[in-house]
Amino acid sequence: MTHDPLAQHPDWTDSGFSTRAIHAGQDPDPRTGAVVTPIHQVSTYKQDGVGGLRGGYEYSRSGNPTRDALQEALAAVEGGAAAFAFSSGLAAEDTLLRSVLRPGDHVVVPDDAYGGTYRLIARVLGPWGVDHTPVDLSDPDAVLAAIEPGRTKVVWVETPTNPLLGIADIAAIATHAQSAGAVLVVDNTFASPYLQQPLALGADAVVHSTTKYIGGHSDVVGGAVVVADGSQLPAGMVGPTGTTSLRDAVGFLQNASGAVAGPFDAWLTLRGLKTLAVRMDRHNSNAEAVARFLVEHPGVREVLWPGLPGHPGHEVAARQMRGFGGMVAFRTGSAASAVAVCAATRVFTLAESLGGVESLVEHPGRMTHGSVAGTALEVPDDLVRLSVGIEDVEDLLTDLAQALAAAGLGR
């Protein structure tokens, strides 16, 4: 038995995003009045007699008050029925996929996706008997053509995609997935809950690497699954609890497999969530300035950012997103010049990951997406990916100018 925080807290459903992020699941402590959720660094709980669980808690793998607060807040900001916090984004993905897939099933995946997601599906679930088909998510008809009726159990979407920043029409793809009895999962990491609400557009579940924008400070690793109200398992499947509820299946497997967020990690993630809206506004504005600078630079071959009017997914992104995000990618024309740019930045730190307050630069082909080399998801070798932080924008532009010049791409 686990604690149900929704039964004891005020309903913040009709409140604004930042109000929900700051207050949902985070009432002042009833004993001390502390306005910040305590870190319940505890593994087990005293029972009031055999089976008499105080507040529903028995063991922290099954339930912890700090993790519950984070889960309630995540469900509130995504508009979901329930959220589950994990030790990493990939742990969240793994639990969700194993909740809805069995040997012989089929998954539609993006032809541009996070390398870790592809590795999990192709090299972990593949030997278990799960097949996959990469497809261009910007074309809903291509997604429909890739679905194998009766066998496709999951349609996996990233929008914007990682690292080429492609855009998928969530509502259109939801229609195709639902007609086939498949679960639509949207990785909302790049957009964050502030910029995009996939569940409201028809997705069954959202996944996050909360390490990124939600945590926001490069100091914690975590993941999350948020499930829409009423979402069901793929057609014909019954979960381990004897129901067809997706929420029940994910909750059961989270407890059974145990890759939960620890109390301190949950607390750090919850702290980051409180400031997500104000940080994302700055990420957006800085990214726009960086993208427009790069478009005008003669040494840059192509700029990928959905906020640019010439981006093929611009109209869809404008319709389903509040802003266009803090991720920018660009092509330099050669692998050598791309690597040289990465080596020459001073304000942009050469590092993997994204979504922190500091700006990062990386070469996807040799770093985050090395695992997809030689596959349909292989990325261009002249691609540079930027996670644009919240520093003073003039410092970011000056740094990029000098790095491009150092790489022989100057004006």
CSV table of C-alpha atoms in Angstrom, one decimal:
chain,number,residue,atom,x,y,z
A,1,MET,CA,0.0,0.0,0.0
A,2,THR,CA,1.3,3.5,-0.9
A,3,HIS,CA,0.5,7.0,0.2
A,4,ASP,CA,-2.1,8.9,-1.8
A,5,PRO,CA,-1.1,12.6,-1.5
A,6,LEU,CA,-4.0,13.7,-3.7
A,7,ALA,CA,-6.4,12.8,-0.9
A,8,GLN,CA,-5.0,15.4,1.6
A,9,HIS,CA,-3.9,18.4,-0.4
A,10,PRO,CA,-5.7,21.4,-1.9
A,11,ASP,CA,-6.8,21.2,-5.5
A,12,TRP,CA,-4.5,23.5,-7.6
A,13,THR,CA,-6.0,22.3,-10.9
A,14,ASP,CA,-7.4,25.7,-11.9
A,15,SER,CA,-4.3,27.7,-10.9
A,16,GLY,CA,-1.6,29.0,-13.2
A,17,PHE,CA,1.5,27.0,-14.1
A,18,SER,CA,3.9,28.6,-11.7
A,19,THR,CA,1.4,28.4,-8.9
A,20,ARG,CA,1.0,24.7,-9.5
A,21,ALA,CA,4.8,24.2,-9.7
A,22,ILE,CA,5.3,26.0,-6.4
A,23,HIS,CA,2.3,24.7,-4.4
A,24,ALA,CA,1.0,21.4,-5.7
A,25,GLY,CA,1.9,18.6,-3.2
A,26,GLN,CA,3.9,21.1,-1.2
A,27,ASP,CA,1.7,22.3,1.7
A,28,PRO,CA,3.6,23.7,4.7
A,29,ASP,CA,4.6,21.0,7.1
A,30,PRO,CA,1.7,20.4,9.5
A,31,ARG,CA,4.0,20.0,12.6
A,32,THR,CA,6.5,22.8,12.1
A,33,GLY,CA,5.0,25.1,9.5
A,34,ALA,CA,8.1,24.7,7.2
A,35,VAL,CA,7.2,26.1,3.8
A,36,VAL,CA,9.6,23.7,2.0
A,37,THR,CA,8.9,20.0,1.7
A,38,PRO,CA,11.3,18.2,4.1
A,39,ILE,CA,13.8,15.6,2.9
A,40,HIS,CA,12.5,12.4,4.4
A,41,GLN,CA,15.8,10.5,4.3
A,42,VAL,CA,14.4,7.3,5.6
A,43,SER,CA,14.1,3.7,4.4
A,44,THR,CA,11.4,2.3,6.7
A,45,TYR,CA,8.5,3.5,8.8
A,46,LYS,CA,7.0,2.5,12.2
A,47,GLN,CA,3.7,0.6,11.8
A,48,ASP,CA,0.9,1.1,14.3
A,49,GLY,CA,0.3,-2.6,14.7
A,50,VAL,CA,0.8,-5.3,12.1
A,51,GLY,CA,-0.4,-3.8,8.8
A,52,GLY,CA,-1.3,-0.5,10.4
A,53,LEU,CA,0.5,1.8,8.1
A,54,ARG,CA,0.8,5.4,9.4
A,55,GLY,CA,-0.2,7.6,6.5
A,56,GLY,CA,0.1,4.6,4.2
A,57,TYR,CA,3.9,4.4,4.4
A,58,GLU,CA,5.9,1.2,5.0
A,59,TYR,CA,9.1,1.2,3.0
A,60,SER,CA,10.6,4.0,0.9
A,61,ARG,CA,10.9,2.0,-2.4
A,62,SER,CA,7.1,1.8,-2.2
A,63,GLY,CA,6.4,5.3,-1.0
A,64,ASN,CA,8.3,8.3,0.4
A,65,PRO,CA,6.8,11.7,1.4
A,66,THR,CA,9.4,13.7,-0.5
A,67,ARG,CA,9.0,11.7,-3.6
A,68,ASP,CA,5.2,11.8,-3.3
A,69,ALA,CA,5.4,15.6,-3.2
A,70,LEU,CA,7.5,15.7,-6.4
A,71,GLN,CA,5.2,13.2,-8.1
A,72,GLU,CA,2.1,15.3,-7.2
A,73,ALA,CA,3.7,18.5,-8.5
A,74,LEU,CA,4.8,16.8,-11.8
A,75,ALA,CA,1.3,15.5,-12.4
A,76,ALA,CA,-0.1,18.9,-11.7
A,77,VAL,CA,2.2,20.8,-14.2
A,78,GLU,CA,1.7,18.2,-16.9
A,79,GLY,CA,-2.1,17.9,-16.4
A,80,GLY,CA,-1.8,14.2,-15.7
A,81,ALA,CA,-3.7,11.8,-13.4
A,82,ALA,CA,-0.5,10.5,-11.8
A,83,ALA,CA,3.3,10.9,-12.0
A,84,PHE,CA,6.1,8.5,-11.1
A,85,ALA,CA,9.6,9.8,-10.2
A,86,PHE,CA,12.6,7.6,-11.1
A,87,SER,CA,16.4,7.5,-10.6
A,88,SER,CA,17.0,8.6,-14.2
A,89,GLY,CA,15.3,9.4,-17.4
A,90,LEU,CA,16.2,6.0,-18.9
A,91,ALA,CA,14.9,4.2,-15.8
A,92,ALA,CA,11.6,6.0,-16.4
A,93,GLU,CA,11.6,5.0,-20.1
A,94,ASP,CA,12.5,1.4,-19.3
A,95,THR,CA,9.7,1.0,-16.7
A,96,LEU,CA,7.1,2.5,-19.0
A,97,LEU,CA,8.2,0.4,-22.0
A,98,ARG,CA,8.2,-2.9,-20.0
A,99,SER,CA,4.8,-2.0,-18.7
A,100,VAL,CA,3.3,-2.0,-22.2
A,101,LEU,CA,5.4,-4.3,-24.3
A,102,ARG,CA,5.8,-8.1,-24.6
A,103,PRO,CA,8.0,-10.2,-26.8
A,104,GLY,CA,6.8,-10.0,-30.4
A,105,ASP,CA,5.5,-6.5,-30.0
A,106,HIS,CA,6.4,-3.5,-32.3
A,107,VAL,CA,7.4,0.1,-31.5
A,108,VAL,CA,7.4,3.1,-33.9
A,109,VAL,CA,10.3,5.3,-33.0
A,110,PRO,CA,11.6,8.6,-34.3
A,111,ASP,CA,14.4,8.6,-37.0
A,112,ASP,CA,15.9,11.4,-34.9
A,113,ALA,CA,16.0,10.6,-31.2
A,114,TYR,CA,18.1,10.6,-28.1
A,115,GLY,CA,20.7,7.9,-28.5
A,116,GLY,CA,20.0,6.4,-25.1
A,117,THR,CA,16.4,5.9,-26.0
A,118,TYR,CA,17.3,4.1,-29.2
A,119,ARG,CA,19.9,2.0,-27.4
A,120,LEU,CA,17.3,0.9,-24.9
A,121,ILE,CA,14.7,0.0,-27.6
A,122,ALA,CA,17.1,-1.6,-30.1
A,123,ARG,CA,19.8,-3.2,-27.9
A,124,VAL,CA,18.0,-4.0,-24.7
A,125,LEU,CA,14.4,-4.7,-25.7
A,126,GLY,CA,15.4,-5.9,-29.2
A,127,PRO,CA,17.0,-9.2,-27.9
A,128,TRP,CA,13.9,-9.6,-25.8
A,129,GLY,CA,11.8,-9.9,-29.0
A,130,VAL,CA,10.6,-6.3,-29.5
A,131,ASP,CA,10.9,-4.9,-33.0
A,132,HIS,CA,11.0,-1.2,-34.0
A,133,THR,CA,10.7,1.0,-37.0
A,134,PRO,CA,12.3,4.4,-37.3
A,135,VAL,CA,10.1,7.0,-39.0
A,136,ASP,CA,10.1,10.7,-39.8
A,137,LEU,CA,7.7,12.0,-37.1
A,138,SER,CA,7.2,15.3,-38.9
A,139,ASP,CA,5.0,13.3,-41.4
A,140,PRO,CA,1.9,11.9,-39.6
A,141,ASP,CA,1.1,9.8,-42.7
A,142,ALA,CA,4.5,8.2,-42.5
A,143,VAL,CA,3.8,7.4,-38.8
A,144,LEU,CA,0.5,5.8,-39.8
A,145,ALA,CA,2.2,3.7,-42.5
A,146,ALA,CA,4.8,2.4,-40.0
A,147,ILE,CA,2.1,1.2,-37.6
A,148,GLU,CA,1.5,-2.5,-37.8
A,149,PRO,CA,-2.1,-3.2,-36.7
A,150,GLY,CA,-2.3,-5.7,-33.9
A,151,ARG,CA,1.4,-5.6,-33.3
A,152,THR,CA,2.4,-2.0,-32.8
A,153,LYS,CA,1.9,-1.3,-29.1
A,154,VAL,CA,3.8,2.0,-28.6
A,155,VAL,CA,4.3,5.1,-30.8
A,156,TRP,CA,7.2,6.9,-29.3
A,157,VAL,CA,7.5,10.7,-30.0
A,158,GLU,CA,10.1,13.3,-29.3
A,159,THR,CA,9.2,16.9,-30.2
A,160,PRO,CA,11.4,18.8,-30.5
A,161,THR,CA,13.7,15.9,-31.4
A,162,ASN,CA,17.2,15.3,-30.1
A,163,PRO,CA,19.5,16.6,-31.7
A,164,LEU,CA,18.0,17.9,-35.0
A,165,LEU,CA,15.0,19.7,-33.4
A,166,GLY,CA,12.3,18.2,-35.6
A,167,ILE,CA,8.7,18.8,-34.7
A,168,ALA,CA,5.9,16.3,-34.5
A,169,ASP,CA,2.2,17.1,-34.6
A,170,ILE,CA,1.2,15.4,-31.4
A,171,ALA,CA,-2.6,15.6,-31.9
A,172,ALA,CA,-2.4,14.1,-35.4
A,173,ILE,CA,-0.2,11.3,-34.3
A,174,ALA,CA,-2.4,10.6,-31.3
A,175,THR,CA,-5.3,10.0,-33.7
A,176,HIS,CA,-3.3,7.3,-35.5
A,177,ALA,CA,-2.0,5.7,-32.4
A,178,GLN,CA,-5.4,5.5,-30.8
A,179,SER,CA,-7.0,4.0,-33.9
A,180,ALA,CA,-4.5,1.2,-33.7
A,181,GLY,CA,-4.9,0.6,-30.0
A,182,ALA,CA,-1.3,1.7,-29.3
A,183,VAL,CA,0.0,3.8,-26.5
A,184,LEU,CA,1.3,7.3,-27.5
A,185,VAL,CA,4.3,8.3,-25.4
A,186,VAL,CA,5.8,11.8,-25.8
A,187,ASP,CA,9.3,12.5,-24.5
A,188,ASN,CA,8.8,16.1,-23.3
A,189,THR,CA,12.3,16.7,-22.1
A,190,PHE,CA,13.4,19.3,-24.6
A,191,ALA,CA,10.2,21.3,-24.3
A,192,SER,CA,9.5,20.9,-20.6
A,193,PRO,CA,6.0,21.0,-19.1
A,194,TYR,CA,6.0,24.8,-19.3
A,195,LEU,CA,6.3,25.0,-23.0
A,196,GLN,CA,4.3,22.0,-24.1
A,197,GLN,CA,1.4,19.9,-22.7
A,198,PRO,CA,1.3,16.6,-24.7
A,199,LEU,CA,-1.4,15.0,-22.5
A,200,ALA,CA,-3.8,17.7,-23.5
A,201,LEU,CA,-3.0,17.0,-27.1
A,202,GLY,CA,-3.9,13.3,-26.8
A,203,ALA,CA,-0.8,11.6,-25.5
A,204,ASP,CA,-1.3,8.7,-23.1
A,205,ALA,CA,2.0,9.3,-21.2
A,206,VAL,CA,4.8,11.8,-21.0
A,207,VAL,CA,8.4,10.9,-20.1
A,208,HIS,CA,11.1,13.3,-18.8
A,209,SER,CA,14.7,13.3,-18.0
A,210,THR,CA,14.1,15.5,-15.0
A,211,THR,CA,17.9,15.9,-15.0
A,212,LYS,CA,17.4,18.5,-17.7
A,213,TYR,CA,15.1,21.5,-17.6
A,214,ILE,CA,13.0,20.4,-14.6
A,215,GLY,CA,16.0,20.0,-12.3
A,216,GLY,CA,17.6,22.8,-14.2
A,217,HIS,CA,20.9,23.2,-12.3
A,218,SER,CA,23.0,20.2,-13.4
A,219,ASP,CA,23.1,18.8,-9.9
A,220,VAL,CA,20.7,15.9,-9.9
A,221,VAL,CA,19.9,12.9,-12.1
A,222,GLY,CA,16.3,11.8,-12.4
A,223,GLY,CA,13.4,10.8,-14.6
A,224,ALA,CA,9.6,10.8,-14.6
A,225,VAL,CA,6.5,9.2,-16.2
A,226,VAL,CA,3.3,11.2,-16.2
A,227,VAL,CA,0.1,9.3,-17.2
A,228,ALA,CA,-3.0,10.9,-18.6
A,229,ASP,CA,-6.3,10.4,-16.8
A,230,GLY,CA,-8.0,7.2,-18.1
A,231,SER,CA,-5.1,6.0,-20.2
A,232,GLN,CA,-5.3,2.3,-20.9
A,233,LEU,CA,-2.7,-0.4,-21.8
A,234,PRO,CA,-2.5,-1.4,-25.5
A,235,ALA,CA,-5.6,-3.0,-26.8
A,236,GLY,CA,-6.1,-6.6,-25.5
A,237,MET,CA,-3.5,-6.3,-22.7
A,238,VAL,CA,-4.2,-6.8,-19.0
A,239,GLY,CA,-1.7,-5.5,-16.5
A,240,PRO,CA,-0.1,-7.3,-13.5
A,241,THR,CA,-2.7,-5.8,-11.1
A,242,GLY,CA,-5.5,-7.4,-13.2
A,243,THR,CA,-6.7,-4.0,-14.7
A,244,THR,CA,-6.2,-2.4,-18.1
A,245,SER,CA,-5.1,0.9,-16.5
A,246,LEU,CA,-1.7,2.3,-17.7
A,247,ARG,CA,-1.4,4.1,-14.3
A,248,ASP,CA,-1.7,0.8,-12.4
A,249,ALA,CA,0.8,-1.0,-14.6
A,250,VAL,CA,3.4,1.7,-14.3
A,251,GLY,CA,2.9,2.0,-10.6
A,252,PHE,CA,3.2,-1.8,-10.1
A,253,LEU,CA,6.4,-2.1,-12.1
A,254,GLN,CA,8.0,1.0,-10.5
A,255,ASN,CA,7.6,-0.7,-7.1
A,256,ALA,CA,8.5,-4.2,-8.4
A,257,SER,CA,11.7,-3.1,-10.2
A,258,GLY,CA,12.7,-0.4,-7.8
A,259,ALA,CA,14.4,2.3,-9.8
A,260,VAL,CA,12.9,5.1,-7.7
A,261,ALA,CA,14.1,8.6,-7.1
A,262,GLY,CA,15.9,8.9,-3.7
A,263,PRO,CA,14.6,11.5,-1.2
A,264,PHE,CA,17.4,14.0,-1.7
A,265,ASP,CA,17.2,13.7,-5.5
A,266,ALA,CA,13.4,14.2,-5.3
A,267,TRP,CA,13.9,17.3,-3.2
A,268,LEU,CA,16.5,18.9,-5.6
A,269,THR,CA,14.2,18.2,-8.5
A,270,LEU,CA,11.2,19.7,-6.7
A,271,ARG,CA,13.3,22.8,-6.0
A,272,GLY,CA,14.2,23.1,-9.6
A,273,LEU,CA,10.6,22.7,-10.7
A,274,LYS,CA,9.6,25.8,-8.7
A,275,THR,CA,11.6,28.1,-11.0
A,276,LEU,CA,11.0,26.3,-14.3
A,277,ALA,CA,8.8,28.9,-15.8
A,278,VAL,CA,11.1,31.9,-15.2
A,279,ARG,CA,14.1,29.9,-16.3
A,280,MET,CA,12.4,28.7,-19.5
A,281,ASP,CA,11.4,32.3,-20.5
A,282,ARG,CA,15.1,33.2,-20.3
A,283,HIS,CA,16.3,30.1,-22.1
A,284,ASN,CA,13.8,30.9,-24.9
A,285,SER,CA,14.9,34.5,-25.3
A,286,ASN,CA,18.6,33.7,-25.3
A,287,ALA,CA,18.1,30.8,-27.7
A,288,GLU,CA,16.2,33.1,-30.1
A,289,ALA,CA,19.1,35.6,-30.1
A,290,VAL,CA,21.7,32.8,-30.6
A,291,ALA,CA,19.7,31.3,-33.5
A,292,ARG,CA,19.3,34.6,-35.2
A,293,PHE,CA,23.0,35.4,-34.8
A,294,LEU,CA,23.9,32.0,-36.3
A,295,VAL,CA,21.5,32.5,-39.2
A,296,GLU,CA,23.4,35.7,-40.2
A,297,HIS,CA,26.9,34.2,-39.8
A,298,PRO,CA,28.5,33.3,-43.1
A,299,GLY,CA,30.5,30.4,-41.6
A,300,VAL,CA,27.3,28.5,-40.5
A,301,ARG,CA,25.7,26.2,-43.1
A,302,GLU,CA,22.4,25.6,-41.4
A,303,VAL,CA,20.6,26.6,-38.2
A,304,LEU,CA,18.1,24.3,-36.6
A,305,TRP,CA,15.7,26.0,-34.1
A,306,PRO,CA,11.9,25.6,-34.4
A,307,GLY,CA,11.3,29.3,-33.7
A,308,LEU,CA,12.8,30.3,-37.1
A,309,PRO,CA,10.1,31.0,-39.7
A,310,GLY,CA,12.0,28.8,-42.2
A,311,HIS,CA,12.0,25.8,-40.0
A,312,PRO,CA,9.8,23.1,-41.5
A,313,GLY,CA,8.0,22.5,-38.2
A,314,HIS,CA,7.6,26.1,-37.3
A,315,GLU,CA,3.8,26.3,-37.7
A,316,VAL,CA,3.1,23.1,-35.8
A,317,ALA,CA,5.5,24.2,-33.0
A,318,ALA,CA,3.9,27.6,-32.8
A,319,ARG,CA,0.5,25.9,-32.4
A,320,GLN,CA,1.4,23.4,-29.7
A,321,MET,CA,4.1,25.1,-27.8
A,322,ARG,CA,4.2,28.2,-25.6
A,323,GLY,CA,7.8,28.9,-26.8
A,324,PHE,CA,10.4,27.3,-29.0
A,325,GLY,CA,12.9,26.1,-26.3
A,326,GLY,CA,16.5,26.6,-25.4
A,327,MET,CA,18.1,24.0,-27.7
A,328,VAL,CA,19.8,25.2,-30.9
A,329,ALA,CA,21.8,23.1,-33.4
A,330,PHE,CA,23.8,24.2,-36.4
A,331,ARG,CA,26.0,22.7,-39.1
A,332,THR,CA,29.4,23.9,-40.0
A,333,GLY,CA,30.1,22.0,-43.2
A,334,SER,CA,32.7,19.6,-41.9
A,335,ALA,CA,33.3,17.4,-38.9
A,336,ALA,CA,36.7,19.0,-38.2
A,337,SER,CA,35.2,22.5,-38.1
A,338,ALA,CA,32.3,21.3,-35.8
A,339,VAL,CA,34.8,19.8,-33.4
A,340,ALA,CA,37.0,22.9,-33.5
A,341,VAL,CA,34.0,25.1,-32.6
A,342,CYS,CA,33.3,22.8,-29.6
A,343,ALA,CA,36.9,23.1,-28.5
A,344,ALA,CA,37.1,26.9,-28.7
A,345,THR,CA,34.1,28.1,-26.6
A,346,ARG,CA,34.7,29.7,-23.3
A,347,VAL,CA,31.2,30.5,-21.9
A,348,PHE,CA,29.6,27.5,-23.5
A,349,THR,CA,31.0,24.5,-21.6
A,350,LEU,CA,31.9,21.4,-23.6
A,351,ALA,CA,29.8,18.7,-21.9
A,352,GLU,CA,26.9,16.3,-22.5
A,353,SER,CA,23.5,16.9,-21.0
A,354,LEU,CA,21.3,20.0,-21.4
A,355,GLY,CA,18.7,22.2,-19.7
A,356,GLY,CA,20.9,23.6,-16.9
A,357,VAL,CA,21.3,27.3,-16.2
A,358,GLU,CA,24.8,27.2,-17.7
A,359,SER,CA,25.2,27.0,-21.5
A,360,LEU,CA,26.7,23.8,-22.9
A,361,VAL,CA,28.1,22.8,-26.3
A,362,GLU,CA,28.7,19.3,-27.7
A,363,HIS,CA,29.3,17.3,-30.9
A,364,PRO,CA,26.4,14.8,-31.0
A,365,GLY,CA,28.1,12.5,-33.5
A,366,ARG,CA,31.0,11.8,-31.1
A,367,MET,CA,29.2,12.4,-27.8
A,368,THR,CA,25.5,12.0,-27.0
A,369,HIS,CA,24.6,10.2,-30.2
A,370,GLY,CA,27.6,7.9,-30.7
A,371,SER,CA,25.4,4.9,-30.0
A,372,VAL,CA,23.3,5.5,-33.2
A,373,ALA,CA,26.3,5.6,-35.6
A,374,GLY,CA,25.6,3.3,-38.5
A,375,THR,CA,21.9,3.3,-38.0
A,376,ALA,CA,18.9,5.2,-39.5
A,377,LEU,CA,19.3,7.6,-36.6
A,378,GLU,CA,23.0,8.6,-37.4
A,379,VAL,CA,23.4,12.3,-37.1
A,380,PRO,CA,25.4,14.6,-39.4
A,381,ASP,CA,29.1,14.7,-38.5
A,382,ASP,CA,29.2,18.5,-38.9
A,383,LEU,CA,26.4,19.1,-36.3
A,384,VAL,CA,27.0,21.2,-33.2
A,385,ARG,CA,24.3,21.2,-30.4
A,386,LEU,CA,23.9,24.0,-28.0
A,387,SER,CA,22.0,24.1,-24.8
A,388,VAL,CA,21.5,27.8,-24.4
A,389,GLY,CA,21.6,28.8,-20.7
A,390,ILE,CA,20.5,31.9,-18.9
A,391,GLU,CA,23.7,33.9,-18.9
A,392,ASP,CA,23.9,37.4,-20.3
A,393,VAL,CA,23.1,37.0,-23.9
A,394,GLU,CA,25.8,39.3,-25.2
A,395,ASP,CA,28.4,37.1,-23.6
A,396,LEU,CA,27.0,34.1,-25.3
A,397,LEU,CA,27.0,35.8,-28.7
A,398,THR,CA,30.6,37.0,-28.2
A,399,ASP,CA,31.7,33.6,-27.3
A,400,LEU,CA,30.1,32.0,-30.3
A,401,ALA,CA,31.7,34.6,-32.6
A,402,GLN,CA,35.2,34.0,-31.3
A,403,ALA,CA,34.7,30.2,-31.4
A,404,LEU,CA,33.6,30.2,-35.0
A,405,ALA,CA,36.5,32.4,-35.9
A,406,ALA,CA,38.9,30.1,-34.0
A,407,ALA,CA,37.5,27.2,-36.1
A,408,GLY,CA,38.2,29.1,-39.3
A,409,LEU,CA,34.6,30.1,-39.8
A,410,GLY,CA,34.9,33.7,-38.9
A,411,ARG,CA,33.5,36.6,-41.0
